[in-house]
Coordinates of C-alpha atoms and ligand atoms in Angstrom, one line a residue:
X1 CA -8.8 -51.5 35.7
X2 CA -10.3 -49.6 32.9
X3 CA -10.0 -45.8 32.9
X4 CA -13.4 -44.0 33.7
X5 CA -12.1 -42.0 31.0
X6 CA -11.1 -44.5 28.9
X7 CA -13.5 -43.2 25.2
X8 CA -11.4 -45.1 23.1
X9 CA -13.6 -47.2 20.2
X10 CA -16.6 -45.7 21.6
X11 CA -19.1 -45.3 18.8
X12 CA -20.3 -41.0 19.2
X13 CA -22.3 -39.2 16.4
X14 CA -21.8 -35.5 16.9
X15 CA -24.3 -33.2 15.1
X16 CA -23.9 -29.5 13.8
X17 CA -19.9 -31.0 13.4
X18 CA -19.1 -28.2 11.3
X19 CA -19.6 -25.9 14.5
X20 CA -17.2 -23.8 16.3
X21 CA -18.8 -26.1 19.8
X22 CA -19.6 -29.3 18.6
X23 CA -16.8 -28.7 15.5
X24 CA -14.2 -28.6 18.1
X25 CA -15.7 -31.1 20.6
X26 CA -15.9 -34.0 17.7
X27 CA -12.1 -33.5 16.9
X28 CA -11.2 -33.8 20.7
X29 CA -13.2 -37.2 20.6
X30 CA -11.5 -38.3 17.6
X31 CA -8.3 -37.5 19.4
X32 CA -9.1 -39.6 22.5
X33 CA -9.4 -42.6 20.1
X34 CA -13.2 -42.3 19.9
X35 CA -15.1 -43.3 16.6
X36 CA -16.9 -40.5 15.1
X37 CA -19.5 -39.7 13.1
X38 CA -19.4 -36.1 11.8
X39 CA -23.1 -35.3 10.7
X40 CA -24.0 -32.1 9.2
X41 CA -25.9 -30.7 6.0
X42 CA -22.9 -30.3 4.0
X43 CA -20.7 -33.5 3.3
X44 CA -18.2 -30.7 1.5
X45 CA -17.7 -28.9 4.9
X46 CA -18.0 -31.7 6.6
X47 CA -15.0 -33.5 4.7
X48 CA -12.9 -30.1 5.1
X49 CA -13.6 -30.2 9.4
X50 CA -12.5 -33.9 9.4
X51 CA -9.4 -33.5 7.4
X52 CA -8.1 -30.2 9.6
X53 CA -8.3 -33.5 13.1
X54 CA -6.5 -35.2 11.0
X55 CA -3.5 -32.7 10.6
X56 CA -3.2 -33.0 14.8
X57 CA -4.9 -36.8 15.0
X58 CA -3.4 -38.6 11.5
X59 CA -5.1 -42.0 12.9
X60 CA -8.3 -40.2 13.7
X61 CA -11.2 -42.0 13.4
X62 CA -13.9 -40.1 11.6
X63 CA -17.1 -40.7 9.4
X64 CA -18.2 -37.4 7.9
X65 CA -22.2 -38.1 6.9
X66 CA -24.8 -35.5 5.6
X67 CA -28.0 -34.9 7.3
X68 CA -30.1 -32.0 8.1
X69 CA -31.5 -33.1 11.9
X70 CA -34.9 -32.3 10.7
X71 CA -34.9 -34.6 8.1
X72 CA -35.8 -38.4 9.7
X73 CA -35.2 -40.7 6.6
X74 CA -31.8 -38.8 6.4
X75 CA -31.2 -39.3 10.1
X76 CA -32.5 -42.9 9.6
X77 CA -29.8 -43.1 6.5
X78 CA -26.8 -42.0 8.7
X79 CA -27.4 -44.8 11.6
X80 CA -27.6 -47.2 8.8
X81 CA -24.3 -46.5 7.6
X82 CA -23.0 -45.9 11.3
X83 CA -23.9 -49.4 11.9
X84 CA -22.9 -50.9 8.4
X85 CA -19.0 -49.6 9.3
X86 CA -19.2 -49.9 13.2
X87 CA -21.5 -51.5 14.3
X88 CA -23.2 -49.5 16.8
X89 CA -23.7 -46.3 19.0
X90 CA -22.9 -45.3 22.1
X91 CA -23.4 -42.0 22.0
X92 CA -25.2 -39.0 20.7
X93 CA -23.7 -35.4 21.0
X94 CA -26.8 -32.7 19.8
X95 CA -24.3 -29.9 19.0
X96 CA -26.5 -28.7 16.0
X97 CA -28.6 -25.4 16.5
X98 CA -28.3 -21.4 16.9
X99 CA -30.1 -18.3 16.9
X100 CA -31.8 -17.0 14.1
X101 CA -31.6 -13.0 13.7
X102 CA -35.8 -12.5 12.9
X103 CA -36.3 -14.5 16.2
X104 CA -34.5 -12.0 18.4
X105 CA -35.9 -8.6 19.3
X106 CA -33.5 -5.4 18.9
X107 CA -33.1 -3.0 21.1
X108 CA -35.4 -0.4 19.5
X109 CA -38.2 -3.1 18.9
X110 CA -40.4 -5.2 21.5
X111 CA -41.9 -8.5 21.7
X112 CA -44.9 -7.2 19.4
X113 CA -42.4 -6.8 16.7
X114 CA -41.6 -10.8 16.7
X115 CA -41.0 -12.5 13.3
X116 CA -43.1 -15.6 14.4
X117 CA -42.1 -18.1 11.2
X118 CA -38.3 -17.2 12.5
X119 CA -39.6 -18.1 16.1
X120 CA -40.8 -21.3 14.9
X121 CA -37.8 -22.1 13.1
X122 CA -35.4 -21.9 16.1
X123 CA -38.1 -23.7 18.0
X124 CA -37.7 -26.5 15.4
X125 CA -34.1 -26.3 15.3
X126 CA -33.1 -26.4 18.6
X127 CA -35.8 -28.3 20.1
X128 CA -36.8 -30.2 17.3
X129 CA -33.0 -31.0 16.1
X130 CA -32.6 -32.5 19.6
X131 CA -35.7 -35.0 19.6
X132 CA -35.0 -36.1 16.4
X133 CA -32.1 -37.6 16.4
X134 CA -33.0 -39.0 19.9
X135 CA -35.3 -40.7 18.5
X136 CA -33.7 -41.9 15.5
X137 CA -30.6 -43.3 17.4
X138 CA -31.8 -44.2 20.8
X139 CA -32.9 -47.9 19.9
X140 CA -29.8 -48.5 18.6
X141 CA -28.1 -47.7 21.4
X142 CA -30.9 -49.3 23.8
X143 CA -30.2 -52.4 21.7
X144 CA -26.5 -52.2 22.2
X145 CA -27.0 -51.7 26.2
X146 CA -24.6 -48.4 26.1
X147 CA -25.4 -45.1 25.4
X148 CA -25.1 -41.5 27.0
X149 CA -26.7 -38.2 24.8
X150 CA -25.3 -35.1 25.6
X151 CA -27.8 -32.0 24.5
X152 CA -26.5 -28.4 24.5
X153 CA -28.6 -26.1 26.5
X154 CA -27.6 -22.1 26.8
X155 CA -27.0 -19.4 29.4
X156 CA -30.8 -17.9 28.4
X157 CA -32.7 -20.9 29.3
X158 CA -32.4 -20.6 33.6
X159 CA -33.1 -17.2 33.0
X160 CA -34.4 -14.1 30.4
X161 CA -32.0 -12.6 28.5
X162 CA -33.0 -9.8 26.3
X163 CA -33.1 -9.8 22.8
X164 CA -33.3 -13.8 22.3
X165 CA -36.9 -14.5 22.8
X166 CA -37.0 -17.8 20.5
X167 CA -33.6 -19.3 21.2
X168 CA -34.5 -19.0 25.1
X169 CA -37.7 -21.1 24.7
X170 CA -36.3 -23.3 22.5
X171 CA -33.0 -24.0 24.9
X172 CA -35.3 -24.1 27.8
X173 CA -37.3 -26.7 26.0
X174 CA -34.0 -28.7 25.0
X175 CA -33.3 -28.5 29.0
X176 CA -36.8 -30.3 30.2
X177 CA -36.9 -32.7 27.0
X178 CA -33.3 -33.7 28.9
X179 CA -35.0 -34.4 31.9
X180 CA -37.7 -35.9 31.0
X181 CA -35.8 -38.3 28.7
X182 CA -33.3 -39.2 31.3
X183 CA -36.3 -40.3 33.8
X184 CA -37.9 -42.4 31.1
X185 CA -34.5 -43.9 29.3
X186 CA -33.9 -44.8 33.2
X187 CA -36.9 -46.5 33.3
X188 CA -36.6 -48.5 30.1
X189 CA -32.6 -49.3 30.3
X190 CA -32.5 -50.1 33.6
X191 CA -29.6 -47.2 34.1
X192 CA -27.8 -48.4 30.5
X193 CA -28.8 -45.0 28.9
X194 CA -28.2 -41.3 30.3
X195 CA -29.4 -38.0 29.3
X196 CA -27.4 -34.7 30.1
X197 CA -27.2 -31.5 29.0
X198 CA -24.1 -28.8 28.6
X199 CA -24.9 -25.4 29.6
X200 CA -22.2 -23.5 27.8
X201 CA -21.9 -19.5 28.9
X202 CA -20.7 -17.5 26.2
X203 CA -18.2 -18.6 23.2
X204 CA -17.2 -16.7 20.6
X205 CA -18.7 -18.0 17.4
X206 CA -19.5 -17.6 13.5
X207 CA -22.9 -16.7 15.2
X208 CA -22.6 -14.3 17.9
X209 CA -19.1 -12.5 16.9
X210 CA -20.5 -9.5 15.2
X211 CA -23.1 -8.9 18.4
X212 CA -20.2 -9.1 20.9
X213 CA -17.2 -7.8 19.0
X214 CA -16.7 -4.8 16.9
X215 CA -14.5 -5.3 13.7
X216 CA -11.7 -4.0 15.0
X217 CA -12.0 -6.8 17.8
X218 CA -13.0 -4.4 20.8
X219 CA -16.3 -5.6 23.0
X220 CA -19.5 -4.0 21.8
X221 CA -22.0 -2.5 24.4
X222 CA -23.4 -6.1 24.9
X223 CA -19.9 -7.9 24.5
X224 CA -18.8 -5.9 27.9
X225 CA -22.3 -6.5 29.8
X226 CA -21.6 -10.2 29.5
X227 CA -17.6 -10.1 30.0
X228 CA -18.8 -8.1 33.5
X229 CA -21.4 -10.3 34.5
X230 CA -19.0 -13.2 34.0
X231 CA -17.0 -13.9 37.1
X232 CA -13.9 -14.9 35.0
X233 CA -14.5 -11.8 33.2
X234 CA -13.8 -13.3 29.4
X235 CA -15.9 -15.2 26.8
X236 CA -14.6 -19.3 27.1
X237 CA -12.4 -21.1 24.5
X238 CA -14.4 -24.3 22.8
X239 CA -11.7 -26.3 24.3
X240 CA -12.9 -25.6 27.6
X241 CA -16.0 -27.8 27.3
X242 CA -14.1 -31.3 26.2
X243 CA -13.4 -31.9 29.6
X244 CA -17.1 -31.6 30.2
X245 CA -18.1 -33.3 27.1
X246 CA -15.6 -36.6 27.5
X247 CA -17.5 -36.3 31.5
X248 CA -20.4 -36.8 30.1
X249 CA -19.8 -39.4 27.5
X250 CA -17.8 -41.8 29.1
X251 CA -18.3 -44.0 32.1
X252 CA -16.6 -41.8 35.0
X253 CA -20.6 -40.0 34.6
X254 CA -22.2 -43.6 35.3
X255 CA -24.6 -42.7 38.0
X256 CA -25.3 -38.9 36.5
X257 CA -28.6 -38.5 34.0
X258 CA -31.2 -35.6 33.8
X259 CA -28.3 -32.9 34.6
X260 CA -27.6 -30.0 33.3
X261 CA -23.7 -29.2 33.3
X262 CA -22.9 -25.0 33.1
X263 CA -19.6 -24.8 31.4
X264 CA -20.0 -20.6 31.8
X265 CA -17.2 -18.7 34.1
X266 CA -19.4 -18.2 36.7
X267 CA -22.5 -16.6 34.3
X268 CA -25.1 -18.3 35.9
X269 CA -24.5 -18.3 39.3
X270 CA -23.5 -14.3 39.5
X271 CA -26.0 -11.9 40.7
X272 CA -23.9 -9.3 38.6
X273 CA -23.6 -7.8 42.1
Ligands
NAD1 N1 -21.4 -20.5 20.9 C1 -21.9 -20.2 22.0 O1 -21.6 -19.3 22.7 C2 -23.0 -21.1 22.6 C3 -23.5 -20.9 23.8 C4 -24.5 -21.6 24.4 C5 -25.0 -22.7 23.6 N2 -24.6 -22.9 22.4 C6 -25.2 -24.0 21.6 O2 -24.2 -25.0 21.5 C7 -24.4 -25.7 20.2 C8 -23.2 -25.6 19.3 O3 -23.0 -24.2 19.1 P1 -21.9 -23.7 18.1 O4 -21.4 -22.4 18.6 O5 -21.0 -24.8 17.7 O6 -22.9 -23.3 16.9 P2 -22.5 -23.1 15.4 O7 -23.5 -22.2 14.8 O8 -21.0 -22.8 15.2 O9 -22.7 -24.5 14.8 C9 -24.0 -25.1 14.7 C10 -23.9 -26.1 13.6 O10 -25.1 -26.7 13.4 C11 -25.3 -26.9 12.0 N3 -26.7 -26.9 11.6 C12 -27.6 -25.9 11.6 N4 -28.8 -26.3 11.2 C13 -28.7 -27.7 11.0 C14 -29.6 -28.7 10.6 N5 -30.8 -28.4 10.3 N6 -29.1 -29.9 10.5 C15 -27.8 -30.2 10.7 N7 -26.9 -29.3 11.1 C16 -27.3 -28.0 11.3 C17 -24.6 -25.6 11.4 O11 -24.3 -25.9 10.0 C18 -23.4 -25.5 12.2 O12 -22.4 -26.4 11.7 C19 -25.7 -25.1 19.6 O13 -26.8 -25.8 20.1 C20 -25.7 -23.7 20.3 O14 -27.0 -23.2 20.3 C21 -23.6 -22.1 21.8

């Protein structure tokens, strides 16, 4: 009998695969056997991410493409080649987006003060950057009768947190776009495709390491008010959402569409009480 867990030759495009998440999530695949497609805007970077999975994975396989996931005919470019060397997709892992620093409001600033182009730009990277390569990729893998898309929500989107007024409405929007594309892919696939989202709590990245960690590597102010309203009392390890991301992907998550999966500590489900 075939392992519910068994990834190996599945077909996964990971975007943003020069990330500390999605980065570290498309090696993991790559070491389960998986097929993937690293996609990001620079092939350089993206040739350096896939060669350090190969130092622990030598037989990794891996297909490093450029594409900015705002950019359709680039999109449309990478499932050409996908298919040209594999074949097809059965999966689509939307690990590219972030926070942008004019789209967050500072403690000594308010709502009024909002840079509204940055707003827009998380808006279109986050939400945007999801739909897009939804769209680009889902007949392919509707035509292949496989296919599970994993989006990455965020801590802010269930509820306000301050400073990170676009990214919140932009994860939030990423969450219902998940649901909403679960119930229709549902509809259409008869069950073939699923639609989930990961709800990571807090990770230490390139992004958010200056906001949470002084230079000397001590919490700042902010750093501590999330480590304390974290049950587990520390920021996770990127590792700890593969487990969560291979769930998703492979068939052991069958019957499961339109959920959102927290990966957090406890972060969401604390009162801070
Ligand atoms: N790190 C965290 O604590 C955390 C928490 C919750 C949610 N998330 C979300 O998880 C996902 C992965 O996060 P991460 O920490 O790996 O972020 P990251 O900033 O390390 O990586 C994001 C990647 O996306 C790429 N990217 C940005 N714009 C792009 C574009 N237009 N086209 C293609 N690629 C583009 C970047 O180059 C980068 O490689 C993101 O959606 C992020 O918002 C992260």
């Amino acid at each position: 009998m075939p392992s519910l867990f068994d990834i190996k030759d599945r077909v996964y495009i990971v975007t943003g695969a020069t990330g500390a998440l999605a980065g570290s999530a498309a090696a993991y695949l790559a070491a389960q056997g998986a097929k993937v497609v690293w996609l990001g805007r620079s092939l350089e970077k993206l040739e350096a991410a896939v060669a350090r999975a190969r130092q622990t994975t030598p037989d990794a396989q891996c297909l490093p493409l450029a594409a900015n996931v705002l950019d359709r005919p680039a999109l449309e470019r990478v499932r050409d080649a996908v298919l040209e060397k594999w074949g097809r997709v059965d999966g689509l892992l939307n690990g590219a987006g972030g926070n942008m620093p004019g789209a967050t409001i500072t403690p000594d600033k308010n709502f009024t003060d909002l840079d509204f182009d940055a707003f827009r730009q998380v808006i279109d990277l986050n939400l945007n950057g999801t739909v897009l390569p939804s769209l680009v990729f889902l007949p392919t893998m509707l035509a292949g009768g496989r296919g599970s898309i994993v989006n990455y929500s965020s801590a802010s989107a269930p509820q306000a947190i301050s400073r990170v007024v676009g990214y919140s409405a932009a994860k939030s929007g990423v969450e219902n776009f998940t649901r909403w594309l679960a119930a229709d892919m549902a509809r259409v696939s008869g069950g073939k495709i699923r639609v989930n989202a990961l709800m990571p709590g807090f990770f230490l990245g390139e992004q958010n390491r200056r906001l949470l960690t002084n230079e000397d590597g001590s919490l700042t102010a902010r750093g501590k008010l999330i480590v304390q309203n974290t049950p587990f009392g520390r920021f996770g390890e990127a590792a700890e959402l593969h487990g969560a991301v291979h769930y998703l992907l492979a068939d052991a998550s069958n019957f499961v569409t339109g959920t959102v999966l927290a990966v957090d500590g406890g972060f969401t489900t604390f009162s801070g009480v």
